[in-house]
Amino acid sequence: MQPRCGNSACHVLMLVLCLSAAEDFDWTKNNHGSFYYGTFPTGFSWGAGGSAYQTEGAWDKDGKGLSIWDVFSHKKGKIQLNDTGDSSCESYYKIKDDISLMKEIRLNHYRFSISWPRIIPTGVKSDHVNGKGIQFYDELIDHLLENHITPIVTLYHWDLPQVLQEKYGGWQNISMVNHFNDFANLCFEKFGDRVKHWITFNNPWSMAVEGYETGEHAPGLKLRGTGAYRAAHHIIKAHAKVWHTYDTQWRAKQKGLVGISLSGDWGEPVDISNQKDIEAAERYVQFYLGWFATPIFHGDYPQVMKDFVGRKSVQQGLGTSRLPVFSSQEKSYIKGTCDFLGIGHFTTRYITQRNDPTGRSSNSYFTDRDLAELVDPRWPDPGSEWLYSVPWGFRRLLNFVKTQYGNPMIYVTENGVSEKMMCTELCDEWRIQYYKDYINEMLKAIRDGVNVKGYTAWSLLDKFEWDEGYSERFGLYYVDFRNKNKPRYPKASVQFYKRIISSNGFPNQREVENWRRKAVEMCSSSNQLLAADPLTSHMEMVTEIVVPTVCTLSILISAVLLMFLLRRRN
Ligand code: NOJ
């Protein structure tokens, strides 16, 4: 149990208690530079991932209903260059091709998500179940298993059926809990004989904050100071319900696991000797990962969230806290609903204390935290604006999970780095460096006693990157989105990741250095193929568009001429 108390001195105490619980991890040391050569435990699972809306395409094919992302991305001005996921990587049509890519890397698992509106077009199960949608996921799962690749399946990676948004307001409405449970139950029924790893939600922090607070993501609502908390409250309840459904109705027969995938940046105090900074950094992590993990592992929101949001709500003259409250029955129903914890992690921030304004107009999840985020300008920053490479933060986050939540079984469900659109460089040395260092920090965390069972590189393919469209590429494989066949080309990181997998870690410095050199050598030939692609696309255009158009026009002109000649003869 977490200690319960109400003042900030108590938080300091809690932090000290938590930190001292991790006997084998020294939080005061930042030995950033060292590299550890060694291997992962036998049976460690190596994978890569993607999600339905980001990769499938076929947005309106075979009876699929609309999702909030279909609608949001079709509105002008929401996505970089007004891109959409309409066709994306066309993975809907490329199951076999993509599985060959996975086999090339020798992946143990592949993480993908099921599009709710593809199998239940309106989101309401009693309306209609789409057989073709079920068939698509059946085939994907079967092909993966035939190739000895374990499916790790996310039930919800952000693509809520649009009808549920329009009718009920999406995750602002408690009725989502039952609709989501019906959808999950259908998935257990149809696929649970073969799928043994289920993730209820992917990154609910983004769903809540970017979907309902800042409005940068679908459904694009800006309900500052309340929307994210309300959405999160319903998401947590929905997660718990689905876990119980599996537990009571399917577990005995199917023997699988149900978890949730939470994302969390690490927050490091700017000054580790300053108590205010230590508390602020703790708050940063509690408002991020702890917001969801604490109810799921301990039954209620982190005390620090209840204190801060509660106090600010009072100062704003509100009768109740903007952070909703769980009843005691709900607390015990939610507590312990996690067979494994999925962790999505990309980056770190330095955190310092800052008193944010408390007025009603400045209401927001962000100002509730009273802190400022900083970055070190020396941190590498190859792609996405928010993504700095800070490998040591990963080890710290994993140790935090171990100490705070009773050393749960962890699967790293997302970790990786992007590059910007203009860069068609397949020789992605910076990605090799990122993977090498982050995976190494994970290895150190395992040595610290953190129970990590698997790792998922994010992502297998370049894909639709939400509000950034196609401008940020996370893939191990480059996808040529200009070509309608969406060909895939291996980046150098494919070779490097493949070596890590085949050695189950990092054998020694000489070998690891060799891998890097060879990977970079090999990628230049893929670069040549990619460079030749505009020519190939051009030739395809000639055969597929120009030739038929010229033929049709010739036939039409001949017919007109013939008619003209016949008339003159008469
Ligand atoms: C987390 C999201 O779950 C995933 O869909 C996205 O691609 C990555 N962040 C990178 O932005």
Coordinates of C-alpha atoms and ligand atoms in Angstrom, one line a residue:
M1 CA 0.0 0.0 0.0
Q2 CA 1.1 3.5 -0.7
P3 CA 1.3 5.8 2.4
R4 CA -1.6 8.2 2.5
C5 CA -1.0 11.7 3.8
G6 CA -1.9 15.2 2.8
N7 CA 1.0 17.7 3.0
S8 CA 4.0 18.3 0.9
A9 CA 6.4 17.2 3.6
C10 CA 4.8 13.8 3.3
H11 CA 5.5 13.7 -0.4
V12 CA 9.2 14.3 0.3
L13 CA 9.0 11.5 2.8
M14 CA 7.3 9.3 0.3
L15 CA 9.9 10.0 -2.3
V16 CA 12.7 9.2 0.1
L17 CA 10.9 6.0 1.1
C18 CA 10.4 5.0 -2.5
L19 CA 14.0 5.8 -3.4
S20 CA 15.4 3.9 -0.5
A21 CA 13.3 0.9 -1.4
A22 CA 15.3 0.5 -4.5
E23 CA 18.4 -0.9 -2.7
D24 CA 20.1 -1.9 -5.9
F25 CA 19.6 1.4 -7.7
D26 CA 21.5 4.5 -6.7
W27 CA 19.3 7.4 -7.7
T28 CA 21.9 10.0 -6.9
K29 CA 24.4 8.7 -9.4
N30 CA 24.2 9.6 -13.0
N31 CA 26.8 7.5 -14.7
H32 CA 25.5 8.4 -18.1
G33 CA 28.5 7.4 -20.3
S34 CA 29.1 3.8 -19.3
F35 CA 28.1 0.9 -21.6
Y36 CA 27.3 -2.5 -20.3
Y37 CA 28.2 -5.6 -22.4
G38 CA 26.0 -8.6 -21.6
T39 CA 22.9 -10.5 -22.6
F40 CA 19.2 -10.5 -21.8
P41 CA 17.5 -13.3 -19.9
T42 CA 16.7 -16.4 -22.0
G43 CA 13.3 -16.1 -23.5
F44 CA 13.3 -12.3 -23.7
S45 CA 10.9 -11.3 -26.4
W46 CA 12.0 -8.9 -29.2
G47 CA 9.5 -7.2 -31.3
A48 CA 8.3 -4.2 -33.3
G49 CA 5.0 -2.5 -33.6
G50 CA 2.5 -0.3 -35.3
S51 CA -1.2 0.5 -34.9
A52 CA -4.3 0.3 -37.1
Y53 CA -5.0 3.9 -38.0
Q54 CA -1.3 4.6 -38.5
T55 CA -0.6 1.8 -40.9
E56 CA -3.7 0.0 -42.3
G57 CA -5.1 2.4 -44.8
A58 CA -8.3 1.0 -46.4
W59 CA -10.2 3.6 -44.3
D60 CA -13.5 3.1 -46.0
K61 CA -13.1 -0.4 -47.4
D62 CA -14.9 -3.7 -46.8
G63 CA -17.6 -2.3 -44.5
K64 CA -15.4 -0.4 -42.1
G65 CA -17.1 2.4 -40.2
L66 CA -15.6 5.9 -39.6
S67 CA -13.3 6.5 -36.7
I68 CA -12.7 9.9 -35.0
W69 CA -9.3 9.9 -36.7
D70 CA -10.9 9.5 -40.2
V71 CA -13.1 12.5 -39.5
F72 CA -10.4 14.6 -37.7
S73 CA -7.8 14.1 -40.4
H74 CA -10.2 15.1 -43.1
K75 CA -10.7 18.5 -41.5
K76 CA -8.4 21.1 -43.0
G77 CA -5.7 22.5 -40.8
K78 CA -5.6 19.7 -38.3
I79 CA -2.7 17.6 -39.7
Q80 CA 0.6 18.6 -41.2
L81 CA 0.1 19.2 -44.9
N82 CA -3.5 18.0 -44.4
D83 CA -2.3 14.4 -44.6
T84 CA -4.7 11.6 -43.7
G85 CA -4.4 7.9 -42.9
D86 CA -6.7 7.0 -45.8
S87 CA -4.1 4.8 -47.4
S88 CA -1.0 5.2 -45.2
C89 CA 1.2 2.0 -45.6
E90 CA -1.7 0.0 -47.1
S91 CA -0.9 -2.7 -44.5
Y92 CA -4.5 -3.9 -44.9
Y93 CA -3.4 -5.4 -48.2
K94 CA 0.2 -6.3 -47.3
I95 CA 0.0 -8.8 -44.4
K96 CA 2.3 -11.3 -46.1
D97 CA 4.8 -8.7 -47.2
D98 CA 5.0 -7.2 -43.7
I99 CA 5.4 -10.5 -42.1
S100 CA 8.4 -11.2 -44.4
L101 CA 10.0 -8.0 -43.1
M102 CA 9.4 -9.2 -39.5
K103 CA 10.9 -12.6 -40.4
E104 CA 13.9 -10.8 -41.9
I105 CA 14.6 -9.2 -38.4
R106 CA 13.7 -12.5 -36.6
L107 CA 11.1 -10.8 -34.4
N108 CA 9.6 -12.8 -31.6
H109 CA 6.5 -10.6 -31.4
Y110 CA 4.6 -8.1 -33.4
R111 CA 2.4 -5.5 -31.7
F112 CA -0.6 -4.2 -33.6
S113 CA -4.0 -2.8 -32.8
I114 CA -7.5 -3.7 -33.8
S115 CA -9.6 -1.0 -35.4
W116 CA -12.8 -0.9 -33.5
P117 CA -14.9 0.5 -36.4
R118 CA -13.5 -2.0 -38.8
I119 CA -15.1 -4.8 -36.9
I120 CA -18.0 -2.9 -35.3
P121 CA -18.8 0.0 -37.7
T122 CA -20.9 2.1 -35.4
G123 CA -19.1 1.0 -32.2
V124 CA -22.3 -0.6 -30.9
K125 CA -22.0 -4.3 -31.0
S126 CA -25.8 -5.0 -31.2
D127 CA -26.0 -2.8 -34.4
H128 CA -23.7 -4.9 -36.6
V129 CA -20.5 -6.9 -36.6
N130 CA -18.5 -6.7 -39.8
G131 CA -17.4 -10.2 -40.9
K132 CA -14.8 -8.8 -43.3
G133 CA -13.1 -6.9 -40.5
I134 CA -13.0 -10.1 -38.4
Q135 CA -11.6 -12.0 -41.3
F136 CA -8.7 -9.5 -41.8
Y137 CA -7.5 -9.8 -38.2
D138 CA -8.0 -13.6 -38.3
E139 CA -5.7 -13.8 -41.3
L140 CA -3.1 -11.4 -39.7
I141 CA -3.1 -13.5 -36.5
D142 CA -2.9 -16.8 -38.3
H143 CA 0.0 -15.7 -40.6
L144 CA 1.9 -14.3 -37.6
L145 CA 1.5 -17.6 -35.7
E146 CA 2.4 -19.7 -38.8
N147 CA 5.6 -17.7 -38.9
H148 CA 6.3 -18.1 -35.1
I149 CA 5.6 -14.5 -34.3
T150 CA 3.6 -13.8 -31.2
P151 CA 0.8 -11.3 -31.7
I152 CA 0.6 -8.6 -28.9
V153 CA -2.8 -7.0 -29.6
T154 CA -3.9 -3.5 -28.5
L155 CA -7.7 -3.1 -28.4
Y156 CA -7.7 0.6 -28.5
H157 CA -5.0 2.7 -30.2
W158 CA -7.1 5.9 -30.4
D159 CA -9.5 5.2 -33.3
L160 CA -12.9 5.4 -31.6
P161 CA -15.9 4.8 -33.8
Q162 CA -17.1 8.3 -34.9
V163 CA -20.8 7.4 -34.1
L164 CA -19.9 7.1 -30.4
Q165 CA -18.2 10.5 -30.5
E166 CA -21.2 12.1 -32.1
K167 CA -23.9 10.4 -30.1
Y168 CA -22.3 10.5 -26.6
G169 CA -19.2 12.7 -26.7
G170 CA -16.7 9.9 -26.7
W171 CA -14.6 9.4 -23.6
Q172 CA -16.4 12.3 -21.8
N173 CA -19.3 9.9 -21.4
I174 CA -19.4 6.9 -19.0
S175 CA -21.4 4.9 -21.6
M176 CA -18.1 4.2 -23.4
V177 CA -17.2 1.7 -20.6
N178 CA -19.9 -0.7 -21.7
H179 CA -19.5 -0.2 -25.4
F180 CA -15.7 -0.8 -25.1
N181 CA -16.3 -3.8 -23.0
D182 CA -18.6 -5.3 -25.6
F183 CA -16.0 -4.7 -28.3
A184 CA -13.2 -6.3 -26.1
N185 CA -15.4 -9.2 -25.3
L186 CA -16.0 -9.8 -29.0
C187 CA -12.2 -9.7 -29.6
F188 CA -11.7 -12.3 -26.8
E189 CA -14.4 -14.5 -28.3
K190 CA -13.1 -14.3 -31.9
F191 CA -9.3 -14.1 -31.4
G192 CA -8.6 -15.2 -27.9
D193 CA -7.9 -18.8 -28.8
R194 CA -4.8 -17.5 -30.5
V195 CA -4.0 -14.1 -28.9
K196 CA -2.5 -14.4 -25.4
H197 CA -1.3 -10.9 -24.8
W198 CA -3.9 -8.2 -24.7
I199 CA -3.4 -4.5 -24.2
T200 CA -6.6 -2.6 -23.4
F201 CA -5.5 1.0 -24.1
N202 CA -2.5 2.5 -25.7
N203 CA -1.2 5.6 -24.1
P204 CA -4.3 6.9 -22.4
W205 CA -2.4 10.0 -21.4
S206 CA -2.4 11.2 -25.0
M207 CA -6.0 10.2 -25.5
A208 CA -7.0 12.3 -22.6
V209 CA -4.6 15.3 -22.8
E210 CA -4.3 15.7 -26.6
G211 CA -7.8 14.5 -27.4
Y212 CA -9.8 16.5 -24.7
E213 CA -7.4 19.1 -23.3
T214 CA -5.3 20.6 -26.0
G215 CA -7.3 19.3 -28.9
E216 CA -4.2 18.5 -31.0
H217 CA -5.5 15.0 -31.5
A218 CA -9.0 13.6 -32.4
P219 CA -11.6 14.4 -31.4
G220 CA -10.0 17.8 -31.1
L221 CA -11.8 19.1 -28.0
K222 CA -10.3 21.8 -25.8
L223 CA -12.0 21.2 -22.4
R224 CA -9.2 22.8 -20.4
G225 CA -8.8 21.7 -16.8
T226 CA -11.6 19.1 -16.9
G227 CA -11.8 17.3 -20.2
A228 CA -8.6 15.2 -19.7
Y229 CA -9.4 14.2 -16.1
R230 CA -12.9 13.1 -17.1
A231 CA -11.8 11.1 -20.1
A232 CA -9.0 9.5 -18.0
H233 CA -11.5 8.5 -15.3
H234 CA -13.7 6.7 -17.8
I235 CA -10.8 5.1 -19.6
I236 CA -9.5 3.7 -16.2
K237 CA -12.9 2.3 -15.5
A238 CA -13.2 0.8 -19.0
H239 CA -9.8 -0.8 -18.6
A240 CA -10.8 -2.4 -15.3
K241 CA -14.1 -3.7 -16.6
V242 CA -12.4 -5.4 -19.6
W243 CA -9.8 -6.9 -17.3
H244 CA -12.6 -8.4 -15.1
T245 CA -14.4 -9.6 -18.2
Y246 CA -11.4 -11.5 -19.3
D247 CA -10.7 -12.7 -15.8
T248 CA -14.2 -14.1 -15.2
Q249 CA -15.2 -15.3 -18.7
W250 CA -12.1 -16.2 -20.6
R251 CA -8.9 -16.6 -18.6
A252 CA -9.5 -20.2 -17.5
K253 CA -10.0 -21.3 -21.1
Q254 CA -7.7 -19.0 -23.0
K255 CA -4.9 -18.6 -20.4
G256 CA -3.8 -15.2 -21.6
L257 CA -2.8 -11.9 -20.0
V258 CA -4.4 -8.5 -20.0
G259 CA -2.4 -5.3 -19.5
I260 CA -2.4 -1.7 -20.4
S261 CA 0.2 0.3 -22.3
L262 CA 1.1 3.6 -20.5
S263 CA 3.5 6.2 -21.8
G264 CA 5.8 8.1 -19.6
D265 CA 8.7 10.5 -20.1
W266 CA 11.1 10.5 -17.2
G267 CA 11.4 13.7 -15.2
E268 CA 14.7 14.4 -13.5
P269 CA 15.1 17.2 -11.0
V270 CA 17.2 20.0 -12.4
D271 CA 19.1 20.2 -9.1
I272 CA 19.1 16.8 -7.3
S273 CA 20.1 18.5 -4.0
N274 CA 17.1 20.9 -4.1
Q275 CA 14.0 19.5 -2.4
K276 CA 11.6 21.6 -4.4
D277 CA 13.0 20.3 -7.7
I278 CA 12.9 16.7 -6.3
E279 CA 9.2 17.2 -5.5
A280 CA 8.4 18.9 -8.8
A281 CA 10.1 16.0 -10.7
E282 CA 8.1 13.4 -8.7
R283 CA 4.9 15.4 -9.5
Y284 CA 5.8 15.4 -13.2
V285 CA 6.0 11.6 -13.3
Q286 CA 3.0 11.1 -11.1
F287 CA 0.8 13.4 -13.3
Y288 CA 2.1 11.4 -16.3
L289 CA 2.5 7.7 -15.7
G290 CA 1.2 7.7 -12.1
W291 CA -2.2 9.2 -13.1
F292 CA -3.1 5.8 -14.7
A293 CA -0.7 3.3 -13.0
T294 CA -1.5 4.3 -9.4
P295 CA -5.2 3.6 -9.7
I296 CA -4.5 0.3 -11.5
F297 CA -1.9 -0.9 -9.0
H298 CA -3.1 0.8 -5.8
G299 CA -6.8 1.7 -6.4
D300 CA -6.7 5.5 -6.5
Y301 CA -5.1 8.5 -8.1
P302 CA -1.6 9.6 -6.8
Q303 CA -2.0 11.6 -3.6
V304 CA -0.1 14.4 -5.1
M305 CA -2.6 14.8 -7.9
K306 CA -5.5 14.8 -5.5
D307 CA -3.8 17.4 -3.4
F308 CA -2.7 19.7 -6.3
V309 CA -5.9 19.6 -8.4
G310 CA -8.0 19.7 -5.3
R311 CA -6.3 22.8 -3.9
K312 CA -6.4 24.6 -7.2
S313 CA -10.0 23.8 -7.7
V314 CA -10.8 25.3 -4.3
Q315 CA -8.8 28.4 -5.1
Q316 CA -10.8 28.7 -8.3
G317 CA -14.0 28.8 -6.3
L318 CA -15.2 25.3 -7.4
G319 CA -17.2 23.3 -5.0
T320 CA -15.5 20.0 -5.9
S321 CA -12.1 19.0 -7.3
R322 CA -11.8 18.9 -11.1
L323 CA -10.1 15.5 -10.6
P324 CA -13.0 13.0 -10.3
V325 CA -13.3 10.7 -7.4
F326 CA -13.5 6.9 -7.3
S327 CA -16.0 5.4 -4.8
S328 CA -14.6 2.8 -2.4
Q329 CA -16.2 0.0 -4.5
E330 CA -14.6 1.4 -7.6
K331 CA -11.2 1.5 -6.0
S332 CA -11.2 -2.1 -5.0
Y333 CA -12.6 -3.1 -8.5
I334 CA -9.8 -1.2 -10.3
K335 CA -7.0 -2.1 -8.0
G336 CA -4.9 -5.0 -9.3
T337 CA -6.4 -5.1 -12.8
C338 CA -3.1 -5.6 -14.6
D339 CA -1.4 -8.8 -15.6
F340 CA 1.5 -7.0 -17.2
L341 CA 2.4 -3.3 -17.6
G342 CA 3.2 -2.0 -21.1
I343 CA 5.6 0.9 -21.1
G344 CA 6.0 3.3 -24.0
H345 CA 9.0 5.5 -23.5
F346 CA 10.8 7.9 -25.7
T347 CA 12.4 10.8 -23.9
T348 CA 13.2 12.7 -20.7
R349 CA 12.9 16.2 -19.3
Y350 CA 14.6 18.2 -16.5
I351 CA 12.1 19.5 -14.1
T352 CA 12.1 22.5 -11.8
Q353 CA 9.5 23.9 -9.4
R354 CA 7.3 26.8 -10.8
N355 CA 4.2 28.4 -9.3
D356 CA 1.7 28.5 -12.0
P357 CA -1.3 30.9 -11.9
T358 CA -4.4 29.5 -10.2
G359 CA -7.2 31.7 -11.8
R360 CA -10.1 30.0 -13.5
S361 CA -9.0 31.3 -16.9
S362 CA -5.7 29.5 -16.6
N363 CA -7.3 26.2 -15.7
S364 CA -5.4 23.3 -17.2
Y365 CA -3.8 20.0 -16.6
F366 CA -0.5 21.6 -17.3
T367 CA -0.8 24.5 -14.8
D368 CA -2.1 22.1 -12.1
R369 CA 1.4 20.6 -11.9
D370 CA 3.3 23.8 -10.8
L371 CA 6.5 22.9 -12.7
A372 CA 8.6 23.8 -15.7
E373 CA 10.1 21.4 -18.2
L374 CA 13.6 22.0 -19.4
V375 CA 16.0 20.2 -21.9
D376 CA 19.7 20.1 -22.1
P377 CA 20.7 21.6 -25.5
R378 CA 23.4 18.9 -25.8
W379 CA 20.8 16.1 -26.0
P380 CA 20.6 14.8 -29.5
D381 CA 17.3 15.7 -31.2
P382 CA 17.2 14.1 -34.6
G383 CA 13.4 14.2 -35.5
S384 CA 10.3 15.0 -33.6
E385 CA 10.6 18.3 -31.7
W386 CA 9.7 16.7 -28.4
L387 CA 12.0 13.7 -28.7
Y388 CA 15.5 14.2 -27.2
S389 CA 17.7 11.1 -26.8
V390 CA 18.4 10.7 -23.1
P391 CA 19.0 6.9 -22.6
W392 CA 19.7 7.1 -18.9
G393 CA 16.1 8.4 -18.2
F394 CA 14.8 5.0 -19.4
R395 CA 16.6 3.0 -16.7
R396 CA 15.3 5.5 -14.1
L397 CA 11.7 5.2 -15.3
L398 CA 11.9 1.4 -15.3
N399 CA 13.3 1.4 -11.7
F400 CA 10.5 3.9 -10.7
V401 CA 7.9 1.4 -12.0
K402 CA 9.6 -1.4 -10.0
T403 CA 9.6 0.5 -6.8
Q404 CA 6.3 2.2 -7.0
Y405 CA 4.1 -0.7 -8.3
G406 CA 5.6 -3.8 -6.7
N407 CA 7.9 -4.9 -9.5
P408 CA 5.2 -5.8 -12.1
M409 CA 5.9 -7.8 -15.2
I410 CA 6.8 -5.2 -17.9
Y411 CA 6.7 -5.3 -21.7
V412 CA 8.3 -2.3 -23.3
T413 CA 5.5 -1.6 -25.8
E414 CA 7.1 1.4 -27.6
N415 CA 10.6 2.8 -27.8
G416 CA 12.3 4.5 -30.8
V417 CA 13.2 7.7 -32.6
S418 CA 12.0 9.6 -35.7
E419 CA 13.6 11.6 -38.5
K420 CA 12.1 14.5 -40.4
M421 CA 10.3 14.0 -43.8
M422 CA 12.8 15.7 -46.1
C423 CA 15.4 13.2 -45.1
T424 CA 15.3 10.2 -47.3
E425 CA 18.4 8.8 -45.7
L426 CA 18.3 5.1 -45.1
C427 CA 21.7 5.1 -43.3
D428 CA 20.1 6.1 -40.0
E429 CA 23.2 6.0 -37.7
W430 CA 21.4 8.2 -35.2
R431 CA 18.7 5.6 -34.8
I432 CA 21.3 2.9 -34.4
Q433 CA 22.8 5.0 -31.6
Y434 CA 19.4 5.6 -30.0
Y435 CA 18.4 1.9 -30.0
K436 CA 21.9 0.8 -28.9
D437 CA 21.9 3.2 -25.9
Y438 CA 18.2 2.8 -24.9
I439 CA 18.3 -1.0 -25.1
N440 CA 21.5 -1.0 -23.1
E441 CA 19.8 1.1 -20.3
M442 CA 17.0 -1.5 -20.3
L443 CA 19.6 -4.2 -19.9
K444 CA 21.0 -2.3 -16.9
A445 CA 17.5 -2.0 -15.5
I446 CA 17.0 -5.7 -15.7
R447 CA 20.3 -6.1 -13.8
D448 CA 18.8 -3.7 -11.2
G449 CA 16.0 -6.3 -10.8
V450 CA 13.3 -4.7 -13.0
N451 CA 11.1 -7.4 -14.4
V452 CA 11.2 -6.6 -18.2
K453 CA 10.0 -9.5 -20.3
G454 CA 10.0 -8.0 -23.8
Y455 CA 10.9 -5.0 -25.9
T456 CA 9.0 -3.5 -28.9
A457 CA 10.9 -1.2 -31.3
W458 CA 8.6 1.6 -32.4
S459 CA 8.0 1.2 -35.2
L460 CA 8.3 -1.5 -37.8
L461 CA 7.3 0.9 -40.6
D462 CA 7.3 4.6 -41.3
K463 CA 3.6 5.5 -40.9
F464 CA 1.0 8.2 -40.2
E465 CA 2.3 10.1 -37.2
W466 CA -1.0 11.6 -36.0
D467 CA -1.0 15.5 -36.2
E468 CA 2.4 15.4 -37.7
G469 CA 1.1 13.4 -40.7
Y470 CA 3.9 11.7 -42.6
S471 CA 6.5 14.3 -41.7
E472 CA 8.1 12.2 -38.9
R473 CA 9.4 8.8 -39.7
F474 CA 9.8 6.3 -36.8
G475 CA 10.2 3.2 -39.0
L476 CA 12.9 0.6 -39.1
Y477 CA 11.7 0.3 -42.7
Y478 CA 11.3 3.4 -44.9
V479 CA 8.0 3.6 -46.7
D480 CA 7.8 5.5 -50.0
F481 CA 4.5 7.2 -49.5
R482 CA 4.8 8.9 -52.9
N483 CA 4.4 5.6 -54.7
K484 CA 0.9 4.1 -54.6
N485 CA 2.3 0.7 -53.9
K486 CA 4.0 2.0 -50.7
P487 CA 7.2 0.0 -51.1
R488 CA 9.3 -0.6 -48.0
Y489 CA 13.1 -0.2 -47.8
P490 CA 15.2 -1.3 -44.9
K491 CA 17.1 1.4 -43.0
A492 CA 20.5 0.5 -41.5
S493 CA 18.9 0.1 -38.1
V494 CA 17.1 -3.0 -39.4
Q495 CA 20.5 -4.8 -39.6
F496 CA 21.6 -3.5 -36.3
Y497 CA 18.4 -4.4 -34.4
K498 CA 18.6 -7.8 -36.1
R499 CA 22.1 -8.4 -34.6
I500 CA 20.9 -7.4 -31.1
I501 CA 18.1 -9.9 -31.4
S502 CA 20.3 -12.8 -32.7
S503 CA 22.8 -12.2 -29.9
N504 CA 20.1 -11.5 -27.4
G505 CA 22.1 -8.5 -26.2
F506 CA 25.6 -7.0 -26.7
P507 CA 28.4 -9.6 -26.7
N508 CA 31.4 -7.3 -26.7
Q509 CA 32.6 -3.9 -27.9
R510 CA 34.4 -5.2 -31.1
E511 CA 31.4 -7.1 -32.3
V512 CA 28.9 -4.4 -31.6
E513 CA 31.1 -1.9 -33.4
N514 CA 31.3 -4.3 -36.4
W515 CA 27.5 -4.5 -36.5
R516 CA 27.2 -0.8 -36.8
R517 CA 29.9 -0.6 -39.5
K518 CA 28.3 -3.4 -41.6
A519 CA 24.8 -2.0 -41.2
V520 CA 25.9 1.4 -42.5
E521 CA 27.8 -0.3 -45.4
M522 CA 24.7 -2.3 -46.4
C523 CA 22.3 0.6 -46.3
S524 CA 23.9 2.4 -49.3
S525 CA 22.6 -0.3 -51.7
S526 CA 19.1 0.2 -50.3
N527 CA 19.6 3.9 -50.8
Q528 CA 20.3 3.3 -54.5
L529 CA 17.1 1.4 -54.9
L530 CA 15.2 4.2 -53.2
A531 CA 16.9 6.8 -55.4
A532 CA 15.7 4.8 -58.5
D533 CA 12.1 4.7 -57.2
P534 CA 10.9 8.0 -58.9
L535 CA 11.9 6.4 -62.2
T536 CA 10.1 3.2 -61.4
S537 CA 7.0 5.2 -60.3
H538 CA 7.2 7.2 -63.5
M539 CA 7.3 4.1 -65.6
E540 CA 4.3 2.7 -63.7
M541 CA 2.4 5.9 -64.3
V542 CA 3.2 5.6 -68.0
T543 CA 1.8 2.1 -68.2
E544 CA -1.1 2.5 -65.8
I545 CA -2.4 6.0 -66.7
V546 CA -0.9 7.4 -69.9
V547 CA -1.2 4.3 -72.1
P548 CA -4.9 3.5 -71.2
T549 CA -5.8 7.2 -71.6
V550 CA -4.1 7.5 -75.0
C551 CA -5.8 4.3 -76.1
T552 CA -9.3 5.5 -75.0
L553 CA -8.8 8.8 -76.7
S554 CA -7.7 7.2 -79.9
I555 CA -10.7 5.0 -80.0
L556 CA -13.0 8.0 -79.3
I557 CA -11.4 10.1 -82.0
S558 CA -11.5 7.2 -84.6
A559 CA -15.3 6.7 -83.8
V560 CA -16.0 10.5 -84.3
L561 CA -14.0 10.5 -87.5
L562 CA -15.8 7.4 -88.8
M563 CA -19.2 8.9 -88.0
F564 CA -18.1 12.1 -89.8
L565 CA -17.0 10.2 -92.9
L566 CA -20.2 8.1 -93.0
R567 CA -22.4 11.2 -92.8
R568 CA -20.5 12.8 -95.7
R569 CA -21.0 9.7 -97.8
N570 CA -24.7 9.8 -97.2
Ligands
NOJ1 C1 3.0 7.2 -28.9 C2 1.9 6.6 -29.7 O1 1.3 5.6 -29.0 C3 2.3 6.2 -31.1 O2 1.2 5.9 -31.9 C4 3.2 7.2 -31.8 O3 3.6 6.8 -33.0 C5 4.4 7.4 -30.9 N1 4.0 8.0 -29.6 C6 5.4 8.4 -31.4 O4 4.9 9.7 -31.5

